[in-house]
mmCIF file of C-alpha atoms in Angstrom:
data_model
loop_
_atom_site.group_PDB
_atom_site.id
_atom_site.type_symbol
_atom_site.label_atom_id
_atom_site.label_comp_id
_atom_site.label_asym_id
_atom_site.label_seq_id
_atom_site.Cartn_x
_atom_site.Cartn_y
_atom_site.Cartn_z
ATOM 1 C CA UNK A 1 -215.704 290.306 341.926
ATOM 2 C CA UNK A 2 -214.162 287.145 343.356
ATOM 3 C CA UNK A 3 -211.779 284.832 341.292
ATOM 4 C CA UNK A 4 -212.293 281.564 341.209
ATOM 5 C CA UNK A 5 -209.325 279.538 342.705
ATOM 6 C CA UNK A 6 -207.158 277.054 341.286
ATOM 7 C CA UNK A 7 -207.571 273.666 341.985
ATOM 8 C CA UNK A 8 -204.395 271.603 342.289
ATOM 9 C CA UNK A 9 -205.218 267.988 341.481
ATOM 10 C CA UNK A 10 -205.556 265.986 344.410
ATOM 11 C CA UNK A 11 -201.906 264.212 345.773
ATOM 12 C CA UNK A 12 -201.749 260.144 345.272
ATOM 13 C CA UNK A 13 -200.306 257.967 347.375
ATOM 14 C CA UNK A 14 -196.988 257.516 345.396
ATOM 15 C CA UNK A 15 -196.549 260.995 345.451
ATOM 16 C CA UNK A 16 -193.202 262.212 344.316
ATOM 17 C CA UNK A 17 -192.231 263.897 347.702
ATOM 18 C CA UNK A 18 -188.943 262.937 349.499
ATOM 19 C CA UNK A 19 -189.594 261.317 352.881
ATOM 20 C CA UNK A 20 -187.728 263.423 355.320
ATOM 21 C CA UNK A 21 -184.585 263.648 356.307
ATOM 22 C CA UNK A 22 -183.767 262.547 360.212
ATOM 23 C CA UNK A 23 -181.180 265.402 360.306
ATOM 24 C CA UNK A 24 -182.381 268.310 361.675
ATOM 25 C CA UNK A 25 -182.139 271.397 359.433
ATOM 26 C CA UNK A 26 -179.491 273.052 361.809
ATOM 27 C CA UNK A 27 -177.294 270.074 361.757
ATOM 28 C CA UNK A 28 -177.243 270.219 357.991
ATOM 29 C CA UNK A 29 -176.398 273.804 358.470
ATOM 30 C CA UNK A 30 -173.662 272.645 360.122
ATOM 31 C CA UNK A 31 -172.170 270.065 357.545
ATOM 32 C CA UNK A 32 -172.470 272.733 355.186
ATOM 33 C CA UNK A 33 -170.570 275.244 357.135
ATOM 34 C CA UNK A 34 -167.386 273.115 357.876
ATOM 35 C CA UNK A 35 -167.183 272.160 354.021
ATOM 36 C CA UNK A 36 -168.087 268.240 354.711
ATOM 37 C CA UNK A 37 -170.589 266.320 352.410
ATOM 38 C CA UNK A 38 -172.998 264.504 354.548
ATOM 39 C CA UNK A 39 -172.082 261.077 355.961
ATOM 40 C CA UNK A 40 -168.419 261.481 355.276
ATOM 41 C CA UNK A 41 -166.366 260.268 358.850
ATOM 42 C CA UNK A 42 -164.121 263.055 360.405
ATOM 43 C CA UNK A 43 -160.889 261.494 362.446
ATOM 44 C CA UNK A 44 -162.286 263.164 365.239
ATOM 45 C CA UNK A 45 -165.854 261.324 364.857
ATOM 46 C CA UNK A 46 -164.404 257.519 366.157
ATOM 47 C CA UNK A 47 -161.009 256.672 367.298
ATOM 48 C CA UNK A 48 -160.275 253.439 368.361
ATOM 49 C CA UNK A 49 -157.860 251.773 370.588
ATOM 50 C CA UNK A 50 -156.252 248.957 369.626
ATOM 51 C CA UNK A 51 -158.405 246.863 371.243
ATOM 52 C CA UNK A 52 -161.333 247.716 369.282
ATOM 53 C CA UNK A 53 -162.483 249.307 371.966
ATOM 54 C CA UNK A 54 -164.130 252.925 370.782
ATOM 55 C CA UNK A 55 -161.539 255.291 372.629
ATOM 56 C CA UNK A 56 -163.096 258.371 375.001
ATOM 57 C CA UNK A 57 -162.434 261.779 373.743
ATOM 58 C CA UNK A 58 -160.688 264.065 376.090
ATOM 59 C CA UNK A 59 -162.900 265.674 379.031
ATOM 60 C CA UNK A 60 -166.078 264.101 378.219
ATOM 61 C CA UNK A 61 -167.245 261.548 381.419
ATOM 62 C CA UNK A 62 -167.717 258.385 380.777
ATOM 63 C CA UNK A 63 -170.229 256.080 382.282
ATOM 64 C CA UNK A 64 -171.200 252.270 382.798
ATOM 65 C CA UNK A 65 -169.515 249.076 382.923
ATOM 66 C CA UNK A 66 -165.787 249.486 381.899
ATOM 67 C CA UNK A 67 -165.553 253.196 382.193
ATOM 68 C CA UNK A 68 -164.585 253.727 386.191
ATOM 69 C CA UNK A 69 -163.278 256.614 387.914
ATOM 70 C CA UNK A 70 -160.140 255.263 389.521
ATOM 71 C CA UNK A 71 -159.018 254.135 386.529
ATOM 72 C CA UNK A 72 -157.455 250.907 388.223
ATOM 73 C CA UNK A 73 -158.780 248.674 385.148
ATOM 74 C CA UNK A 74 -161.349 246.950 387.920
ATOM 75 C CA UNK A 75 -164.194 247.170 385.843
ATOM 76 C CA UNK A 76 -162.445 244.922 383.037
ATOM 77 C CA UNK A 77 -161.199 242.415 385.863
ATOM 78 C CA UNK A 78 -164.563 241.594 386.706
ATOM 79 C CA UNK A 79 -165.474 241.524 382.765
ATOM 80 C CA UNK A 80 -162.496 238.996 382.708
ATOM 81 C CA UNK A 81 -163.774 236.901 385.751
ATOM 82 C CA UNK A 82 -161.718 237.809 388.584
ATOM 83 C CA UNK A 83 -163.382 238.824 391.414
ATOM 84 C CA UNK A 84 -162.546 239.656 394.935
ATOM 85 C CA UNK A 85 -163.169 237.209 398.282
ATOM 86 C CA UNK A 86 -162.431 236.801 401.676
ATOM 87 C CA UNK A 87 -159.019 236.306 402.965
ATOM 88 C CA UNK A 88 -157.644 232.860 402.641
ATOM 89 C CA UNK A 89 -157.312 231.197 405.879
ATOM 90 C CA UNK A 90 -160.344 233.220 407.777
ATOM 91 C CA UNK A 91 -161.494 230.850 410.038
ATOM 92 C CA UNK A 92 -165.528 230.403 410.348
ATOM 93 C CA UNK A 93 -166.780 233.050 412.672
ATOM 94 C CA UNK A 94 -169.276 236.506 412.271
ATOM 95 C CA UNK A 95 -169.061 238.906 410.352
ATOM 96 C CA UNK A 96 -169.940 242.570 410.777
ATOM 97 C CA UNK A 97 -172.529 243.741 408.864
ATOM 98 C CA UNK A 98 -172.526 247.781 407.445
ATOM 99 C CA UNK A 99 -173.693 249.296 410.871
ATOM 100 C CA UNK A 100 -173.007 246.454 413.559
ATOM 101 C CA UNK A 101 -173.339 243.196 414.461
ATOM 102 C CA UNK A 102 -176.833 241.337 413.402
ATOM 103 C CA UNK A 103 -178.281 238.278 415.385
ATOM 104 C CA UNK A 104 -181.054 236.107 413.672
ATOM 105 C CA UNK A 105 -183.991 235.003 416.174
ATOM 106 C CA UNK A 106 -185.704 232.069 414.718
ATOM 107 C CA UNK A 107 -188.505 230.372 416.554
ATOM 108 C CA UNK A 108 -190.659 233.397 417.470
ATOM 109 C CA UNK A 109 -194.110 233.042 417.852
ATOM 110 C CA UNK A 110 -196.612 234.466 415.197
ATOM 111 C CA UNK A 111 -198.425 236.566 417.842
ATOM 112 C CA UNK A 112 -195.364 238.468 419.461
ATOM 113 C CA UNK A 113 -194.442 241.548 419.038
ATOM 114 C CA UNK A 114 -192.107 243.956 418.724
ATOM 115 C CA UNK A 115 -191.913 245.015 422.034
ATOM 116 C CA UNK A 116 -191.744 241.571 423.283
ATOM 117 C CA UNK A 117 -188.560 240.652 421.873
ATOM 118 C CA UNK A 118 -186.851 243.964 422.598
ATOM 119 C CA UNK A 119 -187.662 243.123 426.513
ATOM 120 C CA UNK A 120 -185.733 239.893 426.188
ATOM 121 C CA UNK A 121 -182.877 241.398 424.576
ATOM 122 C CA UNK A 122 -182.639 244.728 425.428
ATOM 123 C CA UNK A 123 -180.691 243.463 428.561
ATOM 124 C CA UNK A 124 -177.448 242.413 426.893
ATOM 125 C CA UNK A 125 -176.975 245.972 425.200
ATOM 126 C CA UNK A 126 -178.318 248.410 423.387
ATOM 127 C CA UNK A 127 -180.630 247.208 420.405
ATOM 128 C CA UNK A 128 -179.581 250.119 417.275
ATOM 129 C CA UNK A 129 -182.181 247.776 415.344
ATOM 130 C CA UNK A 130 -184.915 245.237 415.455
ATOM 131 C CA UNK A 131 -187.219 243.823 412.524
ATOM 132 C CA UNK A 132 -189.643 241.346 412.809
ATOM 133 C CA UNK A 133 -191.018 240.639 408.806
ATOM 134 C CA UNK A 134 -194.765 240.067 408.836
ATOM 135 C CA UNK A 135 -196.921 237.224 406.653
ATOM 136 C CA UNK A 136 -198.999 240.132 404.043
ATOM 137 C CA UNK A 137 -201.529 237.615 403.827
ATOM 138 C CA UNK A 138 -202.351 236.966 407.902
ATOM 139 C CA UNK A 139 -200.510 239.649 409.111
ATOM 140 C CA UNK A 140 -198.518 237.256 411.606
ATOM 141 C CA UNK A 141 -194.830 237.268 412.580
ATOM 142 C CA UNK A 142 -193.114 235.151 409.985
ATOM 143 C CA UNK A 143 -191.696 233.625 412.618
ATOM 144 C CA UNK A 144 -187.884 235.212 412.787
ATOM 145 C CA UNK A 145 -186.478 238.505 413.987
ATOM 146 C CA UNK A 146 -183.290 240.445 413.051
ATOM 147 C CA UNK A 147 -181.408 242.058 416.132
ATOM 148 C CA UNK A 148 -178.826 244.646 415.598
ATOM 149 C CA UNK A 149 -176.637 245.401 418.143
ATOM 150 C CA UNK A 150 -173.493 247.887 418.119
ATOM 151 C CA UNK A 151 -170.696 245.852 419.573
ATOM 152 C CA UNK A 152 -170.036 242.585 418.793
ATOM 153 C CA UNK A 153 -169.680 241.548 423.130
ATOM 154 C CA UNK A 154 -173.397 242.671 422.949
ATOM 155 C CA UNK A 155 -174.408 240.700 420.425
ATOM 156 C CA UNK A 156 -172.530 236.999 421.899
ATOM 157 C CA UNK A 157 -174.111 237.575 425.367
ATOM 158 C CA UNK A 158 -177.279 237.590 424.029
ATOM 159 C CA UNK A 159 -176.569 235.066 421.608
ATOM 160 C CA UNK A 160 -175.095 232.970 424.764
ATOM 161 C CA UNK A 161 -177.936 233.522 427.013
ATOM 162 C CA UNK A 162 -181.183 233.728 424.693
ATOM 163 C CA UNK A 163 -180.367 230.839 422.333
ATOM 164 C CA UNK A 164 -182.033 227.629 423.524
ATOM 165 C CA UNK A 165 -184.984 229.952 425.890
ATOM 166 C CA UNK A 166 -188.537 230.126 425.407
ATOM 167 C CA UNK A 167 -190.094 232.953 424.616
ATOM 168 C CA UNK A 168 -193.769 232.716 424.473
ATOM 169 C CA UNK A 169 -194.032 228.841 424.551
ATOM 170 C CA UNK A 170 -191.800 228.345 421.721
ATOM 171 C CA UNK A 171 -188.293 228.112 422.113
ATOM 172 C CA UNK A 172 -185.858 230.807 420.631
ATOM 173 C CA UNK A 173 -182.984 229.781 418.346
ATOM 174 C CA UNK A 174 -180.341 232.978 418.180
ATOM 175 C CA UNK A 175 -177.007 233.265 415.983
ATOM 176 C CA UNK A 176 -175.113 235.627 413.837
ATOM 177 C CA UNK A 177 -177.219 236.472 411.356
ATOM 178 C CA UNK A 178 -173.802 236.807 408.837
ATOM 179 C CA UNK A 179 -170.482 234.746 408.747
ATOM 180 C CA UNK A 180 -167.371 234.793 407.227
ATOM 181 C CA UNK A 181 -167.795 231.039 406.400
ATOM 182 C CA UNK A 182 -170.305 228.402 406.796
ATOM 183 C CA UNK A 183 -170.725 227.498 410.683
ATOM 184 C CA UNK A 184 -170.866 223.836 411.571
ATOM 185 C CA UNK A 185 -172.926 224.552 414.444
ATOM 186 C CA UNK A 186 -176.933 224.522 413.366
ATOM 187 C CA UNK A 187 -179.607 226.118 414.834
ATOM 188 C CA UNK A 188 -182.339 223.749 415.846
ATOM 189 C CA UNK A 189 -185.840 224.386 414.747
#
C-alpha cells in the first residue's frame, strides 16, 4: 500500500531564501582555512606605492599602458606628454620607409594596370613592391600607385626620369612617397 506524500506548501515570491553568495564554495573554504573572516583585507591583498599607484607583486607580469618591460619609465613619459620626434635640424628630404624606399605615382590612368607601370619603372631598379588601390565600386585604378624600391639611387632615378612623362595619355607625377619634413616642391596634378 502506497503512502500518500506530503505536500509542502507552495514557495512565494518573498521567500525567505538567501540570494547566493558570488564566492564560490571553495574560495570560502579557503577563508575558512587561513582563519580570516570574509571581506577582511590581508597586507598582501593591495600595496600601494606612494603614488597611489597599486604596486605589482613580485613575479607576476604585468601588462598595458604603464607596465613596460624595459622598465625605462617610457610608458609614463608618454602619459606625461613627452613624446619622441625627429632630430632637430633634419633638413627636408625622404625618408626610408620599414623595407625601402617608397615612390608615390599620381596621375595614372583608371584603366592601367599593374603590369603597365612595372614596365615603366622596372628599368631604374628592381621593384621589391608595387600597389595600385582599386575604386570597390567601378573597379578602376584610383588613380595613384605606390613603388617600392630597395635602394634609395633606385628610387631618385626613377623619380628623375618618370616624373613629368605620360603614361597612357595622362601625365605621371612621381615623388617620395615619405619625408622627413614637408617638401616645398609640389607635385602637379
Amino acid at each position: 500500500e502506497k503512502k500518500p506524500r506530503k505536500s509542502h506548501p507552495p514557495r512565494s515570491l518573498s521567500s525567505t531564501r538567501h540570494p547566493p553568495t558570488h564566492r564560490t564554495r571553495a574560495h570560502q573554504l579557503d577563508t575558512v582555512m587561513s582563519g580570516q573572516e570574509e571581506g577582511d583585507m590581508v597586507e598582501d591583498d593591495v600595496a600601494m606605492e606612494e603614488d597611489g599607484v597599486p604596486a605589482a607583486k613580485e613575479g607576476r607580469k604585468q601588462k598595458g599602458r604603464g607596465f613596460n618591460k624595459r622598465g625605462d619609465g617610457m610608458d609614463r613619459d608618454f602619459a606625461k606628454g613627452q613624446y619622441e620626434s625627429l632630430e632637430q635640424g633634419a633638413g627636408a628630404g625622404p625618408a626610408k620607409s620599414v623595407e625601402g624606399w617608397i615612390i608615390l605615382v599620381t596621375g595614372v590612368h583608371e584603366e592601367a594596370q599593374e603590369d603597365d607601370i612595372h614596365e615603366h619603372f622596372a628599368e631604374y631598379g628592381e621593384i621589391k613592391n608595387l600597389h595600385l588601390n582599386l575604386d570597390r565600386r567601378t573597379g578602376f585604378v584610383k588613380g595613384y600607385g605606390l613603388v617600392e624600391y630597395e635602394t634609395k639611387k633606385e628610387a631618385q632615378a626613377a623619380i628623375d626620369a618618370m616624373n613629368g612623362t605620360e603614361m597612357l595619355e595622362q601625365t605621371l607625377g612621381v615623388s617620395f612617397a615619405f619625408s622627413k619634413a614637408p617638401l616645398k616642391k609640389r607635385i602637379n596634378n
